[in-house]
């Protein structure tokens, strides 16, 4: 269990870096993060901080969904939630905070790369199921109960997040964050998550 927690922590940090790459690419970001950024900009708060807030809410919902059976896991997820938001802020505003001299095509490539490594990391974290993201934990639990596929659940969440992000943009003075990059991310994020998770599961089957 400890090894899984340590491995998952590494992929948490990698995922945070991938998200930050998508943010600084500035061509639109993934659907879920466009919602986070819209809320952050509307309230003049850092995106990593808003990510902590939303993940904490999802963690509470996950606790309810699992009927409070995994107390140690909830504690680890709570710590990881704060760690994830911290690293998003650190990478976005400290490491990658400067102006990037990139053309449009390079920005799309940067966004795509960030989305793939973030999505693959989330998929691997979901496979380890030691300190899953609260949202992915909810998807895993709903998948277990309803047999609706993990990828379909993630696409459904993407649609909700895009709707919220656009609603905030149209009702405030913040720029529209759902752009061409969001479409790229919507395709690549859930796909890379599903592929990475399925790959890890198949590797386990091949070794057993």
mmCIF file of C-alpha atoms in Angstrom:
data_model
loop_
_atom_site.group_PDB
_atom_site.id
_atom_site.type_symbol
_atom_site.label_atom_id
_atom_site.label_comp_id
_atom_site.label_asym_id
_atom_site.label_seq_id
_atom_site.Cartn_x
_atom_site.Cartn_y
_atom_site.Cartn_z
ATOM 1 C CA UNK A 1 0.000 0.000 0.000
ATOM 2 C CA UNK A 2 2.793 2.434 0.917
ATOM 3 C CA UNK A 3 4.493 1.858 -2.451
ATOM 4 C CA UNK A 4 1.229 2.593 -4.268
ATOM 5 C CA UNK A 5 0.768 5.786 -2.267
ATOM 6 C CA UNK A 6 4.307 6.955 -3.098
ATOM 7 C CA UNK A 7 3.900 6.118 -6.805
ATOM 8 C CA UNK A 8 0.529 7.875 -6.892
ATOM 9 C CA UNK A 9 2.050 10.963 -5.232
ATOM 10 C CA UNK A 10 4.636 11.175 -8.009
ATOM 11 C CA UNK A 11 1.904 10.994 -10.654
ATOM 12 C CA UNK A 12 -0.077 13.662 -8.770
ATOM 13 C CA UNK A 13 2.858 16.035 -9.232
ATOM 14 C CA UNK A 14 3.296 15.052 -12.904
ATOM 15 C CA UNK A 15 -0.408 15.651 -13.496
ATOM 16 C CA UNK A 16 -0.187 19.083 -11.846
ATOM 17 C CA UNK A 17 2.704 19.970 -14.164
ATOM 18 C CA UNK A 18 0.693 18.840 -17.203
ATOM 19 C CA UNK A 19 -2.242 21.013 -16.154
ATOM 20 C CA UNK A 20 0.070 23.996 -15.712
ATOM 21 C CA UNK A 21 1.460 23.492 -19.219
ATOM 22 C CA UNK A 22 -2.078 23.643 -20.564
ATOM 23 C CA UNK A 23 -2.820 26.827 -18.627
ATOM 24 C CA UNK A 24 0.247 28.734 -19.821
ATOM 25 C CA UNK A 25 -0.279 27.559 -23.431
ATOM 26 C CA UNK A 26 -3.211 30.007 -23.406
ATOM 27 C CA UNK A 27 -5.303 28.461 -26.178
ATOM 28 C CA UNK A 28 -8.077 27.155 -23.948
ATOM 29 C CA UNK A 29 -7.700 24.471 -21.302
ATOM 30 C CA UNK A 30 -9.349 21.192 -20.420
ATOM 31 C CA UNK A 31 -13.043 21.319 -19.656
ATOM 32 C CA UNK A 32 -12.733 20.656 -15.911
ATOM 33 C CA UNK A 33 -9.880 23.131 -15.509
ATOM 34 C CA UNK A 34 -11.691 25.738 -17.614
ATOM 35 C CA UNK A 35 -14.404 25.607 -14.955
ATOM 36 C CA UNK A 36 -11.803 25.942 -12.197
ATOM 37 C CA UNK A 37 -10.069 28.824 -13.941
ATOM 38 C CA UNK A 38 -13.360 30.599 -14.659
ATOM 39 C CA UNK A 39 -14.271 30.475 -10.958
ATOM 40 C CA UNK A 40 -10.719 31.545 -10.039
ATOM 41 C CA UNK A 41 -10.692 34.542 -12.387
ATOM 42 C CA UNK A 42 -14.206 35.623 -11.416
ATOM 43 C CA UNK A 43 -13.169 35.681 -7.757
ATOM 44 C CA UNK A 44 -9.520 36.785 -8.189
ATOM 45 C CA UNK A 45 -8.187 33.537 -6.690
ATOM 46 C CA UNK A 46 -5.378 31.288 -7.944
ATOM 47 C CA UNK A 47 -6.527 28.296 -9.954
ATOM 48 C CA UNK A 48 -4.728 25.802 -7.704
ATOM 49 C CA UNK A 49 -6.620 27.176 -4.722
ATOM 50 C CA UNK A 50 -9.973 26.743 -6.477
ATOM 51 C CA UNK A 51 -8.889 23.226 -7.456
ATOM 52 C CA UNK A 52 -8.394 22.461 -3.756
ATOM 53 C CA UNK A 53 -11.909 23.739 -3.006
ATOM 54 C CA UNK A 54 -13.610 21.672 -5.723
ATOM 55 C CA UNK A 55 -11.611 18.539 -4.942
ATOM 56 C CA UNK A 56 -12.539 18.894 -1.275
ATOM 57 C CA UNK A 57 -16.216 19.021 -2.258
ATOM 58 C CA UNK A 58 -15.793 15.947 -4.459
ATOM 59 C CA UNK A 59 -14.003 14.183 -1.615
ATOM 60 C CA UNK A 60 -16.991 14.782 0.638
ATOM 61 C CA UNK A 61 -19.282 13.348 -2.037
ATOM 62 C CA UNK A 62 -16.965 10.339 -2.429
ATOM 63 C CA UNK A 63 -17.087 9.747 1.328
ATOM 64 C CA UNK A 64 -20.886 9.745 1.156
ATOM 65 C CA UNK A 65 -20.891 7.459 -1.899
ATOM 66 C CA UNK A 66 -18.598 4.938 -0.188
ATOM 67 C CA UNK A 67 -20.482 5.268 3.116
ATOM 68 C CA UNK A 68 -17.384 6.317 5.076
ATOM 69 C CA UNK A 69 -15.712 2.910 4.824
ATOM 70 C CA UNK A 70 -12.150 4.038 3.988
ATOM 71 C CA UNK A 71 -11.128 6.505 6.693
ATOM 72 C CA UNK A 72 -7.374 6.245 6.091
ATOM 73 C CA UNK A 73 -7.888 6.612 2.351
ATOM 74 C CA UNK A 74 -9.952 9.758 2.898
ATOM 75 C CA UNK A 75 -7.181 11.242 5.022
ATOM 76 C CA UNK A 76 -4.579 10.507 2.352
ATOM 77 C CA UNK A 77 -6.856 11.937 -0.359
ATOM 78 C CA UNK A 78 -7.379 15.085 1.698
ATOM 79 C CA UNK A 79 -3.629 15.622 2.034
ATOM 80 C CA UNK A 80 -3.140 14.869 -1.667
ATOM 81 C CA UNK A 81 -5.876 17.346 -2.606
ATOM 82 C CA UNK A 82 -3.967 20.183 -0.929
ATOM 83 C CA UNK A 83 -0.674 18.956 -2.412
ATOM 84 C CA UNK A 84 -2.154 18.893 -5.921
ATOM 85 C CA UNK A 85 -3.510 22.443 -5.706
ATOM 86 C CA UNK A 86 -0.223 23.661 -4.242
ATOM 87 C CA UNK A 87 1.787 22.223 -7.140
ATOM 88 C CA UNK A 88 -0.597 23.642 -9.739
ATOM 89 C CA UNK A 89 -0.061 27.096 -8.225
ATOM 90 C CA UNK A 90 3.690 26.521 -7.934
ATOM 91 C CA UNK A 91 4.173 25.367 -11.540
ATOM 92 C CA UNK A 92 1.729 27.878 -13.051
ATOM 93 C CA UNK A 93 2.769 31.046 -11.224
ATOM 94 C CA UNK A 94 6.385 30.369 -10.200
ATOM 95 C CA UNK A 95 8.004 27.985 -12.685
ATOM 96 C CA UNK A 96 6.016 28.779 -15.850
ATOM 97 C CA UNK A 97 4.825 32.257 -14.915
ATOM 98 C CA UNK A 98 6.847 34.170 -17.503
ATOM 99 C CA UNK A 99 5.678 35.164 -20.969
ATOM 100 C CA UNK A 100 6.114 32.331 -23.477
ATOM 101 C CA UNK A 101 7.371 33.263 -26.950
ATOM 102 C CA UNK A 102 5.482 30.575 -28.847
ATOM 103 C CA UNK A 103 3.496 30.641 -32.053
ATOM 104 C CA UNK A 104 -0.048 29.286 -32.257
ATOM 105 C CA UNK A 105 0.942 25.799 -33.438
ATOM 106 C CA UNK A 106 3.540 25.470 -30.689
ATOM 107 C CA UNK A 107 0.946 26.471 -28.102
ATOM 108 C CA UNK A 108 -1.416 23.780 -29.354
ATOM 109 C CA UNK A 109 1.412 21.235 -29.128
ATOM 110 C CA UNK A 110 2.260 22.393 -25.602
ATOM 111 C CA UNK A 111 -1.375 22.068 -24.557
ATOM 112 C CA UNK A 112 -1.635 18.616 -26.151
ATOM 113 C CA UNK A 113 1.532 17.397 -24.448
ATOM 114 C CA UNK A 114 0.403 18.728 -21.073
ATOM 115 C CA UNK A 115 -3.038 17.160 -21.483
ATOM 116 C CA UNK A 116 -1.640 13.749 -22.410
ATOM 117 C CA UNK A 117 0.814 13.527 -19.518
ATOM 118 C CA UNK A 118 -1.823 14.828 -17.100
ATOM 119 C CA UNK A 119 -4.482 12.427 -18.379
ATOM 120 C CA UNK A 120 -2.145 9.430 -18.389
ATOM 121 C CA UNK A 121 -1.053 10.276 -14.845
ATOM 122 C CA UNK A 122 -4.660 10.452 -13.659
ATOM 123 C CA UNK A 123 -5.395 7.118 -15.348
ATOM 124 C CA UNK A 124 -2.448 5.462 -13.590
ATOM 125 C CA UNK A 125 -3.482 6.995 -10.270
ATOM 126 C CA UNK A 126 -6.972 5.601 -10.816
ATOM 127 C CA UNK A 127 -5.458 2.169 -11.492
ATOM 128 C CA UNK A 128 -3.434 2.172 -8.258
ATOM 129 C CA UNK A 129 -6.609 3.248 -6.426
ATOM 130 C CA UNK A 130 -4.510 4.255 -3.405
ATOM 131 C CA UNK A 131 -4.950 8.037 -3.468
ATOM 132 C CA UNK A 132 -7.155 8.599 -6.474
ATOM 133 C CA UNK A 133 -8.381 12.061 -7.314
ATOM 134 C CA UNK A 134 -11.734 12.479 -5.572
ATOM 135 C CA UNK A 135 -13.491 13.003 -8.914
ATOM 136 C CA UNK A 136 -11.907 9.897 -10.431
ATOM 137 C CA UNK A 137 -12.738 7.998 -7.235
ATOM 138 C CA UNK A 138 -16.384 8.949 -7.744
ATOM 139 C CA UNK A 139 -16.227 7.734 -11.352
ATOM 140 C CA UNK A 140 -14.665 4.431 -10.275
ATOM 141 C CA UNK A 141 -17.369 3.927 -7.654
ATOM 142 C CA UNK A 142 -20.197 4.803 -10.058
ATOM 143 C CA UNK A 143 -18.614 2.492 -12.648
ATOM 144 C CA UNK A 144 -18.590 -0.309 -10.067
ATOM 145 C CA UNK A 145 -22.228 0.265 -9.153
ATOM 146 C CA UNK A 146 -23.756 1.001 -12.573
ATOM 147 C CA UNK A 147 -21.236 -0.587 -14.995
ATOM 148 C CA UNK A 148 -21.198 2.650 -17.007
ATOM 149 C CA UNK A 149 -17.692 2.894 -18.450
ATOM 150 C CA UNK A 150 -15.086 5.115 -16.817
ATOM 151 C CA UNK A 151 -14.454 6.998 -20.084
ATOM 152 C CA UNK A 152 -18.174 7.747 -20.634
ATOM 153 C CA UNK A 153 -18.478 9.091 -17.095
ATOM 154 C CA UNK A 154 -15.489 11.362 -17.630
ATOM 155 C CA UNK A 155 -16.904 12.720 -20.905
ATOM 156 C CA UNK A 156 -20.194 13.474 -19.124
ATOM 157 C CA UNK A 157 -18.307 15.437 -16.451
ATOM 158 C CA UNK A 158 -16.431 17.307 -19.202
ATOM 159 C CA UNK A 159 -19.727 18.476 -20.700
ATOM 160 C CA UNK A 160 -20.981 19.736 -17.328
ATOM 161 C CA UNK A 161 -17.701 21.575 -16.668
ATOM 162 C CA UNK A 162 -17.780 23.285 -20.076
ATOM 163 C CA UNK A 163 -21.355 24.424 -19.467
ATOM 164 C CA UNK A 164 -20.400 25.932 -16.083
ATOM 165 C CA UNK A 165 -17.295 27.620 -17.511
ATOM 166 C CA UNK A 166 -19.245 29.223 -20.370
ATOM 167 C CA UNK A 167 -21.987 30.300 -18.001
ATOM 168 C CA UNK A 168 -19.477 32.117 -15.793
ATOM 169 C CA UNK A 169 -17.728 33.722 -18.791
ATOM 170 C CA UNK A 170 -20.978 35.029 -20.275
ATOM 171 C CA UNK A 171 -22.255 36.332 -16.935
ATOM 172 C CA UNK A 172 -19.014 38.111 -15.935
ATOM 173 C CA UNK A 173 -16.228 40.097 -17.609
ATOM 174 C CA UNK A 174 -13.687 37.254 -17.722
ATOM 175 C CA UNK A 175 -12.528 35.939 -21.124
ATOM 176 C CA UNK A 176 -14.061 32.828 -22.627
ATOM 177 C CA UNK A 177 -11.821 29.957 -21.556
ATOM 178 C CA UNK A 178 -13.562 27.284 -23.602
ATOM 179 C CA UNK A 179 -11.650 27.503 -26.858
ATOM 180 C CA UNK A 180 -10.087 25.227 -29.457
ATOM 181 C CA UNK A 181 -7.684 23.953 -26.824
ATOM 182 C CA UNK A 182 -10.644 22.784 -24.763
ATOM 183 C CA UNK A 183 -11.836 20.590 -27.621
ATOM 184 C CA UNK A 184 -8.333 19.145 -28.003
ATOM 185 C CA UNK A 185 -8.156 18.533 -24.263
ATOM 186 C CA UNK A 186 -11.633 17.027 -24.116
ATOM 187 C CA UNK A 187 -10.573 14.443 -26.677
ATOM 188 C CA UNK A 188 -7.088 13.756 -25.338
ATOM 189 C CA UNK A 189 -7.655 13.874 -21.558
ATOM 190 C CA UNK A 190 -10.332 11.211 -21.132
ATOM 191 C CA UNK A 191 -8.770 9.131 -23.912
ATOM 192 C CA UNK A 192 -5.288 9.166 -22.357
ATOM 193 C CA UNK A 193 -6.779 8.464 -18.928
ATOM 194 C CA UNK A 194 -8.673 5.434 -20.214
ATOM 195 C CA UNK A 195 -5.745 4.120 -22.257
ATOM 196 C CA UNK A 196 -3.292 4.450 -19.345
ATOM 197 C CA UNK A 197 -5.692 2.810 -16.880
ATOM 198 C CA UNK A 198 -6.491 -0.051 -19.274
ATOM 199 C CA UNK A 199 -2.789 -0.530 -20.081
ATOM 200 C CA UNK A 200 -1.904 -0.903 -16.407
ATOM 201 C CA UNK A 201 -4.760 -3.357 -15.895
ATOM 202 C CA UNK A 202 -3.682 -5.428 -18.906
ATOM 203 C CA UNK A 203 -0.081 -5.464 -17.695
ATOM 204 C CA UNK A 204 -1.259 -6.831 -14.371
ATOM 205 C CA UNK A 205 -3.275 -9.557 -16.110
ATOM 206 C CA UNK A 206 -0.279 -10.521 -18.271
ATOM 207 C CA UNK A 207 1.935 -10.841 -15.212
ATOM 208 C CA UNK A 208 -0.555 -12.970 -13.284
#
